[in-house]
PDB file of N, CA and C in Angstrom:
ATOM      1  N   MET Q   1       0.837  -1.191   0.000  1.00  0.00           N
ATOM      2  CA  MET Q   1       0.000   0.000   0.000  1.00  0.00           C
ATOM      3  C   MET Q   1       0.878   1.248   0.000  1.00  0.00           C
ATOM      4  N   ILE Q   2       0.536   2.195  -0.857  1.00  0.00           N
ATOM      5  CA  ILE Q   2       1.260   3.466  -0.909  1.00  0.00           C
ATOM      6  C   ILE Q   2       0.586   4.428   0.061  1.00  0.00           C
ATOM      7  N   SER Q   3       1.363   4.926   1.023  1.00  0.00           N
ATOM      8  CA  SER Q   3       0.751   5.799   2.019  1.00  0.00           C
ATOM      9  C   SER Q   3       1.174   7.253   1.874  1.00  0.00           C
ATOM     10  N   ASP Q   4       2.236   7.526   1.134  1.00  0.00           N
ATOM     11  CA  ASP Q   4       2.740   8.886   0.980  1.00  0.00           C
ATOM     12  C   ASP Q   4       3.117   9.147  -0.468  1.00  0.00           C
ATOM     13  N   VAL Q   5       2.650  10.251  -1.025  1.00  0.00           N
ATOM     14  CA  VAL Q   5       3.025  10.625  -2.388  1.00  0.00           C
ATOM     15  C   VAL Q   5       3.365  12.104  -2.437  1.00  0.00           C
ATOM     16  N   VAL Q   6       4.217  12.455  -3.392  1.00  0.00           N
ATOM     17  CA  VAL Q   6       4.547  13.850  -3.673  1.00  0.00           C
ATOM     18  C   VAL Q   6       4.416  14.027  -5.178  1.00  0.00           C
ATOM     19  N   ILE Q   7       3.644  15.015  -5.594  1.00  0.00           N
ATOM     20  CA  ILE Q   7       3.557  15.313  -7.018  1.00  0.00           C
ATOM     21  C   ILE Q   7       4.013  16.752  -7.238  1.00  0.00           C
ATOM     22  N   VAL Q   8       4.719  16.954  -8.337  1.00  0.00           N
ATOM     23  CA  VAL Q   8       5.160  18.276  -8.761  1.00  0.00           C
ATOM     24  C   VAL Q   8       4.534  18.486 -10.128  1.00  0.00           C
ATOM     25  N   GLY Q   9       3.650  19.459 -10.220  1.00  0.00           N
ATOM     26  CA  GLY Q   9       2.940  19.637 -11.478  1.00  0.00           C
ATOM     27  C   GLY Q   9       2.423  21.050 -11.663  1.00  0.00           C
ATOM     28  N   ILE Q  10       1.627  21.194 -12.691  1.00  0.00           N
ATOM     29  CA  ILE Q  10       1.037  22.486 -13.062  1.00  0.00           C
ATOM     30  C   ILE Q  10      -0.470  22.403 -12.829  1.00  0.00           C
ATOM     31  N   ALA Q  11      -1.017  23.396 -12.120  1.00  0.00           N
ATOM     32  CA  ALA Q  11      -2.456  23.440 -11.849  1.00  0.00           C
ATOM     33  C   ALA Q  11      -3.231  23.598 -13.150  1.00  0.00           C
ATOM     34  N   LYS Q  12      -4.227  22.756 -13.327  1.00  0.00           N
ATOM     35  CA  LYS Q  12      -5.104  22.812 -14.494  1.00  0.00           C
ATOM     36  C   LYS Q  12      -6.522  23.128 -14.038  1.00  0.00           C
ATOM     37  N   GLU Q  13      -7.525  22.647 -14.768  1.00  0.00           N
ATOM     38  CA  GLU Q  13      -8.913  23.012 -14.502  1.00  0.00           C
ATOM     39  C   GLU Q  13      -9.446  22.394 -13.205  1.00  0.00           C
ATOM     40  N   ASN Q  14     -10.394  23.136 -12.602  1.00  0.00           N
ATOM     41  CA  ASN Q  14     -11.135  22.624 -11.454  1.00  0.00           C
ATOM     42  C   ASN Q  14     -12.212  21.662 -11.950  1.00  0.00           C
ATOM     43  N   LEU Q  15     -12.496  20.665 -11.147  1.00  0.00           N
ATOM     44  CA  LEU Q  15     -13.542  19.699 -11.447  1.00  0.00           C
ATOM     45  C   LEU Q  15     -14.637  19.821 -10.397  1.00  0.00           C
ATOM     46  N   LYS Q  16     -15.628  18.963 -10.459  1.00  0.00           N
ATOM     47  CA  LYS Q  16     -16.713  18.984  -9.466  1.00  0.00           C
ATOM     48  C   LYS Q  16     -16.212  18.481  -8.115  1.00  0.00           C
ATOM     49  N   ARG Q  17     -16.930  18.872  -7.041  1.00  0.00           N
ATOM     50  CA  ARG Q  17     -16.733  18.360  -5.688  1.00  0.00           C
ATOM     51  C   ARG Q  17     -15.337  18.619  -5.119  1.00  0.00           C
ATOM     52  N   GLY Q  18     -14.708  19.720  -5.519  1.00  0.00           N
ATOM     53  CA  GLY Q  18     -13.416  20.095  -4.950  1.00  0.00           C
ATOM     54  C   GLY Q  18     -12.208  19.433  -5.588  1.00  0.00           C
ATOM     55  N   PHE Q  19     -12.398  18.644  -6.618  1.00  0.00           N
ATOM     56  CA  PHE Q  19     -11.275  18.005  -7.305  1.00  0.00           C
ATOM     57  C   PHE Q  19     -10.635  18.986  -8.284  1.00  0.00           C
ATOM     58  N   ARG Q  20      -9.354  18.741  -8.561  1.00  0.00           N
ATOM     59  CA  ARG Q  20      -8.641  19.564  -9.535  1.00  0.00           C
ATOM     60  C   ARG Q  20      -7.634  18.702 -10.280  1.00  0.00           C
ATOM     61  N   ASN Q  21      -7.420  18.990 -11.562  1.00  0.00           N
ATOM     62  CA  ASN Q  21      -6.423  18.287 -12.357  1.00  0.00           C
ATOM     63  C   ASN Q  21      -5.076  18.985 -12.260  1.00  0.00           C
ATOM     64  N   PHE Q  22      -4.009  18.178 -12.316  1.00  0.00           N
ATOM     65  CA  PHE Q  22      -2.640  18.680 -12.340  1.00  0.00           C
ATOM     66  C   PHE Q  22      -1.868  17.945 -13.428  1.00  0.00           C
ATOM     67  N   ASP Q  23      -1.142  18.713 -14.262  1.00  0.00           N
ATOM     68  CA  ASP Q  23      -0.261  18.133 -15.273  1.00  0.00           C
ATOM     69  C   ASP Q  23       1.045  17.752 -14.605  1.00  0.00           C
ATOM     70  N   VAL Q  24       1.468  16.511 -14.789  1.00  0.00           N
ATOM     71  CA  VAL Q  24       2.712  16.030 -14.200  1.00  0.00           C
ATOM     72  C   VAL Q  24       3.519  15.335 -15.287  1.00  0.00           C
ATOM     73  N   ASP Q  25       4.779  15.722 -15.445  1.00  0.00           N
ATOM     74  CA  ASP Q  25       5.682  15.079 -16.392  1.00  0.00           C
ATOM     75  C   ASP Q  25       6.754  14.312 -15.635  1.00  0.00           C
ATOM     76  N   SER Q  26       7.102  13.137 -16.146  1.00  0.00           N
ATOM     77  CA  SER Q  26       8.165  12.334 -15.542  1.00  0.00           C
ATOM     78  C   SER Q  26       8.904  11.599 -16.650  1.00  0.00           C
ATOM     79  N   ILE Q  27       9.999  10.941 -16.290  1.00  0.00           N
ATOM     80  CA  ILE Q  27      10.815  10.185 -17.233  1.00  0.00           C
ATOM     81  C   ILE Q  27      10.808   8.715 -16.823  1.00  0.00           C
ATOM     82  N   ASP Q  28      10.504   7.830 -17.781  1.00  0.00           N
ATOM     83  CA  ASP Q  28      10.589   6.392 -17.540  1.00  0.00           C
ATOM     84  C   ASP Q  28      12.067   6.029 -17.453  1.00  0.00           C
ATOM     85  N   PRO Q  29      12.538   5.493 -16.324  1.00  0.00           N
ATOM     86  CA  PRO Q  29      13.973   5.229 -16.170  1.00  0.00           C
ATOM     87  C   PRO Q  29      14.508   4.134 -17.102  1.00  0.00           C
ATOM     88  N   LEU Q  30      13.653   3.243 -17.563  1.00  0.00           N
ATOM     89  CA  LEU Q  30      14.110   2.166 -18.440  1.00  0.00           C
ATOM     90  C   LEU Q  30      14.214   2.602 -19.895  1.00  0.00           C
ATOM     91  N   THR Q  31      13.232   3.337 -20.371  1.00  0.00           N
ATOM     92  CA  THR Q  31      13.225   3.741 -21.779  1.00  0.00           C
ATOM     93  C   THR Q  31      13.666   5.183 -21.988  1.00  0.00           C
ATOM     94  N   GLU Q  32      13.762   5.943 -20.911  1.00  0.00           N
ATOM     95  CA  GLU Q  32      14.110   7.363 -20.936  1.00  0.00           C
ATOM     96  C   GLU Q  32      13.118   8.191 -21.746  1.00  0.00           C
ATOM     97  N   ARG Q  33      11.888   7.679 -21.854  1.00  0.00           N
ATOM     98  CA  ARG Q  33      10.823   8.414 -22.536  1.00  0.00           C
ATOM     99  C   ARG Q  33      10.089   9.294 -21.540  1.00  0.00           C
ATOM    100  N   LYS Q  34       9.651  10.438 -22.029  1.00  0.00           N
ATOM    101  CA  LYS Q  34       8.877  11.365 -21.197  1.00  0.00           C
ATOM    102  C   LYS Q  34       7.450  10.836 -21.059  1.00  0.00           C
ATOM    103  N   ILE Q  35       6.931  10.863 -19.838  1.00  0.00           N
ATOM    104  CA  ILE Q  35       5.569  10.414 -19.559  1.00  0.00           C
ATOM    105  C   ILE Q  35       4.769  11.615 -19.073  1.00  0.00           C
ATOM    106  N   HIS Q  36       3.658  11.873 -19.718  1.00  0.00           N
ATOM    107  CA  HIS Q  36       2.775  12.980 -19.340  1.00  0.00           C
ATOM    108  C   HIS Q  36       1.539  12.389 -18.654  1.00  0.00           C
ATOM    109  N   SER Q  37       1.226  12.873 -17.453  1.00  0.00           N
ATOM    110  CA  SER Q  37       0.064  12.376 -16.707  1.00  0.00           C
ATOM    111  C   SER Q  37      -0.823  13.523 -16.265  1.00  0.00           C
ATOM    112  N   LEU Q  38      -2.103  13.259 -16.195  1.00  0.00           N
ATOM    113  CA  LEU Q  38      -3.072  14.198 -15.648  1.00  0.00           C
ATOM    114  C   LEU Q  38      -3.563  13.572 -14.350  1.00  0.00           C
ATOM    115  N   ILE Q  39      -3.189  14.166 -13.226  1.00  0.00           N
ATOM    116  CA  ILE Q  39      -3.493  13.589 -11.920  1.00  0.00           C
ATOM    117  C   ILE Q  39      -4.530  14.451 -11.212  1.00  0.00           C
ATOM    118  N   LYS Q  40      -5.521  13.793 -10.648  1.00  0.00           N
ATOM    119  CA  LYS Q  40      -6.558  14.496  -9.895  1.00  0.00           C
ATOM    120  C   LYS Q  40      -6.150  14.585  -8.431  1.00  0.00           C
ATOM    121  N   ALA Q  41      -6.480  15.716  -7.813  1.00  0.00           N
ATOM    122  CA  ALA Q  41      -6.196  15.915  -6.399  1.00  0.00           C
ATOM    123  C   ALA Q  41      -7.387  16.618  -5.753  1.00  0.00           C
ATOM    124  N   ARG Q  42      -7.460  16.469  -4.450  1.00  0.00           N
ATOM    125  CA  ARG Q  42      -8.522  17.090  -3.650  1.00  0.00           C
ATOM    126  C   ARG Q  42      -7.943  17.387  -2.276  1.00  0.00           C
ATOM    127  N   LEU Q  43      -8.243  18.552  -1.708  1.00  0.00           N
ATOM    128  CA  LEU Q  43      -7.739  18.907  -0.388  1.00  0.00           C
ATOM    129  C   LEU Q  43      -8.350  17.993   0.662  1.00  0.00           C
ATOM    130  N   TRP Q  44      -7.598  17.723   1.722  1.00  0.00           N
ATOM    131  CA  TRP Q  44      -8.023  16.787   2.764  1.00  0.00           C
ATOM    132  C   TRP Q  44      -9.338  17.184   3.429  1.00  0.00           C
ATOM    133  N   THR Q  45      -9.709  18.464   3.378  1.00  0.00           N
ATOM    134  CA  THR Q  45     -10.967  18.916   3.997  1.00  0.00           C
ATOM    135  C   THR Q  45     -12.188  18.525   3.186  1.00  0.00           C
ATOM    136  N   ARG Q  46     -11.967  18.163   1.918  1.00  0.00           N
ATOM    137  CA  ARG Q  46     -13.020  17.723   0.999  1.00  0.00           C
ATOM    138  C   ARG Q  46     -14.083  18.799   0.728  1.00  0.00           C
ATOM    139  N   GLU Q  47     -13.684  20.067   0.858  1.00  0.00           N
ATOM    140  CA  GLU Q  47     -14.597  21.172   0.557  1.00  0.00           C
ATOM    141  C   GLU Q  47     -14.732  21.337  -0.953  1.00  0.00           C
ATOM    142  N   ASP Q  48     -15.884  21.853  -1.392  1.00  0.00           N
ATOM    143  CA  ASP Q  48     -16.079  22.104  -2.816  1.00  0.00           C
ATOM    144  C   ASP Q  48     -15.187  23.241  -3.309  1.00  0.00           C
ATOM    145  N   ARG Q  49     -14.979  24.263  -2.498  1.00  0.00           N
ATOM    146  CA  ARG Q  49     -14.080  25.381  -2.822  1.00  0.00           C
ATOM    147  C   ARG Q  49     -13.024  25.445  -1.731  1.00  0.00           C
ATOM    148  N   SER Q  50     -11.811  25.078  -2.068  1.00  0.00           N
ATOM    149  CA  SER Q  50     -10.730  25.053  -1.088  1.00  0.00           C
ATOM    150  C   SER Q  50      -9.534  25.826  -1.629  1.00  0.00           C
ATOM    151  N   ARG Q  51      -8.491  25.899  -0.842  1.00  0.00           N
ATOM    152  CA  ARG Q  51      -7.263  26.570  -1.264  1.00  0.00           C
ATOM    153  C   ARG Q  51      -6.723  25.928  -2.549  1.00  0.00           C
ATOM    154  N   LEU Q  52      -6.885  24.634  -2.674  1.00  0.00           N
ATOM    155  CA  LEU Q  52      -6.422  23.915  -3.864  1.00  0.00           C
ATOM    156  C   LEU Q  52      -7.143  24.407  -5.117  1.00  0.00           C
ATOM    157  N   ASN Q  53      -8.411  24.759  -4.996  1.00  0.00           N
ATOM    158  CA  ASN Q  53      -9.205  25.218  -6.138  1.00  0.00           C
ATOM    159  C   ASN Q  53      -8.997  26.694  -6.454  1.00  0.00           C
ATOM    160  N   LEU Q  54      -8.430  27.444  -5.528  1.00  0.00           N
ATOM    161  CA  LEU Q  54      -8.240  28.880  -5.730  1.00  0.00           C
ATOM    162  C   LEU Q  54      -6.915  29.229  -6.399  1.00  0.00           C
ATOM    163  N   ILE Q  55      -6.034  28.233  -6.547  1.00  0.00           N
ATOM    164  CA  ILE Q  55      -4.745  28.456  -7.192  1.00  0.00           C
ATOM    165  C   ILE Q  55      -4.979  28.822  -8.662  1.00  0.00           C
ATOM    166  N   LYS Q  56      -4.234  29.820  -9.134  1.00  0.00           N
ATOM    167  CA  LYS Q  56      -4.373  30.262 -10.525  1.00  0.00           C
ATOM    168  C   LYS Q  56      -3.935  29.147 -11.486  1.00  0.00           C
ATOM    169  N   LYS Q  57      -4.731  28.926 -12.523  1.00  0.00           N
ATOM    170  CA  LYS Q  57      -4.410  27.916 -13.535  1.00  0.00           C
ATOM    171  C   LYS Q  57      -3.040  28.221 -14.140  1.00  0.00           C
ATOM    172  N   GLY Q  58      -2.202  27.192 -14.271  1.00  0.00           N
ATOM    173  CA  GLY Q  58      -0.860  27.358 -14.821  1.00  0.00           C
ATOM    174  C   GLY Q  58       0.217  27.514 -13.768  1.00  0.00           C
ATOM    175  N   THR Q  59      -0.159  27.578 -12.491  1.00  0.00           N
ATOM    176  CA  THR Q  59       0.793  27.744 -11.407  1.00  0.00           C
ATOM    177  C   THR Q  59       1.498  26.422 -11.099  1.00  0.00           C
ATOM    178  N   PRO Q  60       2.846  26.429 -11.002  1.00  0.00           N
ATOM    179  CA  PRO Q  60       3.562  25.227 -10.573  1.00  0.00           C
ATOM    180  C   PRO Q  60       3.280  24.951  -9.090  1.00  0.00           C
ATOM    181  N   VAL Q  61       3.007  23.687  -8.768  1.00  0.00           N
ATOM    182  CA  VAL Q  61       2.600  23.315  -7.411  1.00  0.00           C
ATOM    183  C   VAL Q  61       3.290  22.017  -6.991  1.00  0.00           C
ATOM    184  N   VAL Q  62       3.647  21.937  -5.712  1.00  0.00           N
ATOM    185  CA  VAL Q  62       4.107  20.686  -5.116  1.00  0.00           C
ATOM    186  C   VAL Q  62       3.040  20.272  -4.107  1.00  0.00           C
ATOM    187  N   ILE Q  63       2.564  19.036  -4.230  1.00  0.00           N
ATOM    188  CA  ILE Q  63       1.528  18.527  -3.331  1.00  0.00           C
ATOM    189  C   ILE Q  63       2.050  17.286  -2.625  1.00  0.00           C
ATOM    190  N   LYS Q  64       1.933  17.289  -1.302  1.00  0.00           N
ATOM    191  CA  LYS Q  64       2.239  16.097  -0.512  1.00  0.00           C
ATOM    192  C   LYS Q  64       0.919  15.548   0.001  1.00  0.00           C
ATOM    193  N   GLY Q  65       0.743  14.248  -0.096  1.00  0.00           N
ATOM    194  CA  GLY Q  65      -0.509  13.661   0.347  1.00  0.00           C
ATOM    195  C   GLY Q  65      -0.499  12.151   0.297  1.00  0.00           C
ATOM    196  N   ARG Q  66      -1.679  11.582   0.136  1.00  0.00           N
ATOM    197  CA  ARG Q  66      -1.847  10.130   0.094  1.00  0.00           C
ATOM    198  C   ARG Q  66      -2.849   9.779  -0.994  1.00  0.00           C
ATOM    199  N   LEU Q  67      -2.886   8.524  -1.385  1.00  0.00           N
ATOM    200  CA  LEU Q  67      -3.792   8.078  -2.431  1.00  0.00           C
ATOM    201  C   LEU Q  67      -5.106   7.586  -1.851  1.00  0.00           C
ATOM    202  N   GLU Q  68      -6.192   7.896  -2.542  1.00  0.00           N
ATOM    203  CA  GLU Q  68      -7.519   7.375  -2.218  1.00  0.00           C
ATOM    204  C   GLU Q  68      -8.245   7.126  -3.540  1.00  0.00           C
ATOM    205  N   THR Q  69      -9.407   6.497  -3.451  1.00  0.00           N
ATOM    206  CA  THR Q  69     -10.206   6.268  -4.651  1.00  0.00           C
ATOM    207  C   THR Q  69     -11.578   6.916  -4.495  1.00  0.00           C
ATOM    208  N   ASP Q  70     -12.159   7.241  -5.639  1.00  0.00           N
ATOM    209  CA  ASP Q  70     -13.483   7.841  -5.703  1.00  0.00           C
ATOM    210  C   ASP Q  70     -14.257   7.100  -6.785  1.00  0.00           C
ATOM    211  N   GLU Q  71     -15.542   6.890  -6.572  1.00  0.00           N
ATOM    212  CA  GLU Q  71     -16.344   6.152  -7.550  1.00  0.00           C
ATOM    213  C   GLU Q  71     -16.370   6.832  -8.908  1.00  0.00           C
ATOM    214  N   GLU Q  72     -16.440   8.152  -8.926  1.00  0.00           N
ATOM    215  CA  GLU Q  72     -16.520   8.885 -10.199  1.00  0.00           C
ATOM    216  C   GLU Q  72     -15.150   9.104 -10.837  1.00  0.00           C
ATOM    217  N   TYR Q  73     -14.131   9.489 -10.039  1.00  0.00           N
ATOM    218  CA  TYR Q  73     -12.828   9.872 -10.571  1.00  0.00           C
ATOM    219  C   TYR Q  73     -11.760   8.797 -10.470  1.00  0.00           C
ATOM    220  N   GLY Q  74     -11.993   7.742  -9.741  1.00  0.00           N
ATOM    221  CA  GLY Q  74     -10.976   6.693  -9.586  1.00  0.00           C
ATOM    222  C   GLY Q  74      -9.907   7.112  -8.592  1.00  0.00           C
ATOM    223  N   LEU Q  75      -8.654   6.762  -8.896  1.00  0.00           N
ATOM    224  CA  LEU Q  75      -7.531   7.046  -8.010  1.00  0.00           C
ATOM    225  C   LEU Q  75      -7.196   8.533  -8.035  1.00  0.00           C
ATOM    226  N   TYR Q  76      -6.987   9.127  -6.871  1.00  0.00           N
ATOM    227  CA  TYR Q  76      -6.624  10.542  -6.784  1.00  0.00           C
ATOM    228  C   TYR Q  76      -5.753  10.783  -5.561  1.00  0.00           C
ATOM    229  N   VAL Q  77      -5.160  11.971  -5.484  1.00  0.00           N
ATOM    230  CA  VAL Q  77      -4.299  12.343  -4.360  1.00  0.00           C
ATOM    231  C   VAL Q  77      -5.087  13.216  -3.397  1.00  0.00           C
ATOM    232  N   VAL Q  78      -5.083  12.829  -2.131  1.00  0.00           N
ATOM    233  CA  VAL Q  78      -5.643  13.670  -1.074  1.00  0.00           C
ATOM    234  C   VAL Q  78      -4.509  14.596  -0.635  1.00  0.00           C
ATOM    235  N   ALA Q  79      -4.629  15.881  -0.943  1.00  0.00           N
ATOM    236  CA  ALA Q  79      -3.574  16.851  -0.649  1.00  0.00           C
ATOM    237  C   ALA Q  79      -3.587  17.216   0.825  1.00  0.00           C
ATOM    238  N   GLU Q  80      -2.489  16.910   1.498  1.00  0.00           N
ATOM    239  CA  GLU Q  80      -2.344  17.277   2.908  1.00  0.00           C
ATOM    240  C   GLU Q  80      -1.517  18.545   3.059  1.00  0.00           C
ATOM    241  N   SER Q  81      -0.597  18.792   2.113  1.00  0.00           N
ATOM    242  CA  SER Q  81       0.214  20.013   2.090  1.00  0.00           C
ATOM    243  C   SER Q  81       0.319  20.498   0.658  1.00  0.00           C
ATOM    244  N   ILE Q  82       0.260  21.811   0.488  1.00  0.00           N
ATOM    245  CA  ILE Q  82       0.367  22.429  -0.841  1.00  0.00           C
ATOM    246  C   ILE Q  82       1.442  23.494  -0.780  1.00  0.00           C
ATOM    247  N   TYR Q  83       2.352  23.447  -1.741  1.00  0.00           N
ATOM    248  CA  TYR Q  83       3.418  24.432  -1.842  1.00  0.00           C
ATOM    249  C   TYR Q  83       3.378  25.040  -3.228  1.00  0.00           C
ATOM    250  N   LEU Q  84       3.262  26.368  -3.296  1.00  0.00           N
ATOM    251  CA  LEU Q  84       3.231  27.061  -4.582  1.00  0.00           C
ATOM    252  C   LEU Q  84       4.643  27.417  -4.983  1.00  0.00           C
ATOM    253  N   CYS Q  85       4.977  27.179  -6.246  1.00  0.00           N
ATOM    254  CA  CYS Q  85       6.303  27.516  -6.777  1.00  0.00           C
ATOM    255  C   CYS Q  85       6.251  28.878  -7.455  1.00  0.00           C
ATOM    256  N   CYS Q  86       7.393  29.430  -7.765  1.00  0.00           N
ATOM    257  CA  CYS Q  86       7.467  30.755  -8.394  1.00  0.00           C
ATOM    258  C   CYS Q  86       6.786  30.783  -9.732  1.00  0.00           C
TER     259      CYS Q  86
END
């Protein structure tokens, strides 16, 4: 079980119920190919409008949290800490 995750990405559009998409790029260590992912996150308070949803679209963000599942969105990150980059 994965209990701790950190994502570094770019804030994208807000979704329903306090969820938000984040663009995350990484490199596959075996093939050295770039992998582009769209990861959903939601603040731990589960509010419809939270600090996570108020971030300006396009802002670089670091999120520390844990994984959970949702019936509508599937696997997502529960954001416990949010750090805004320059």
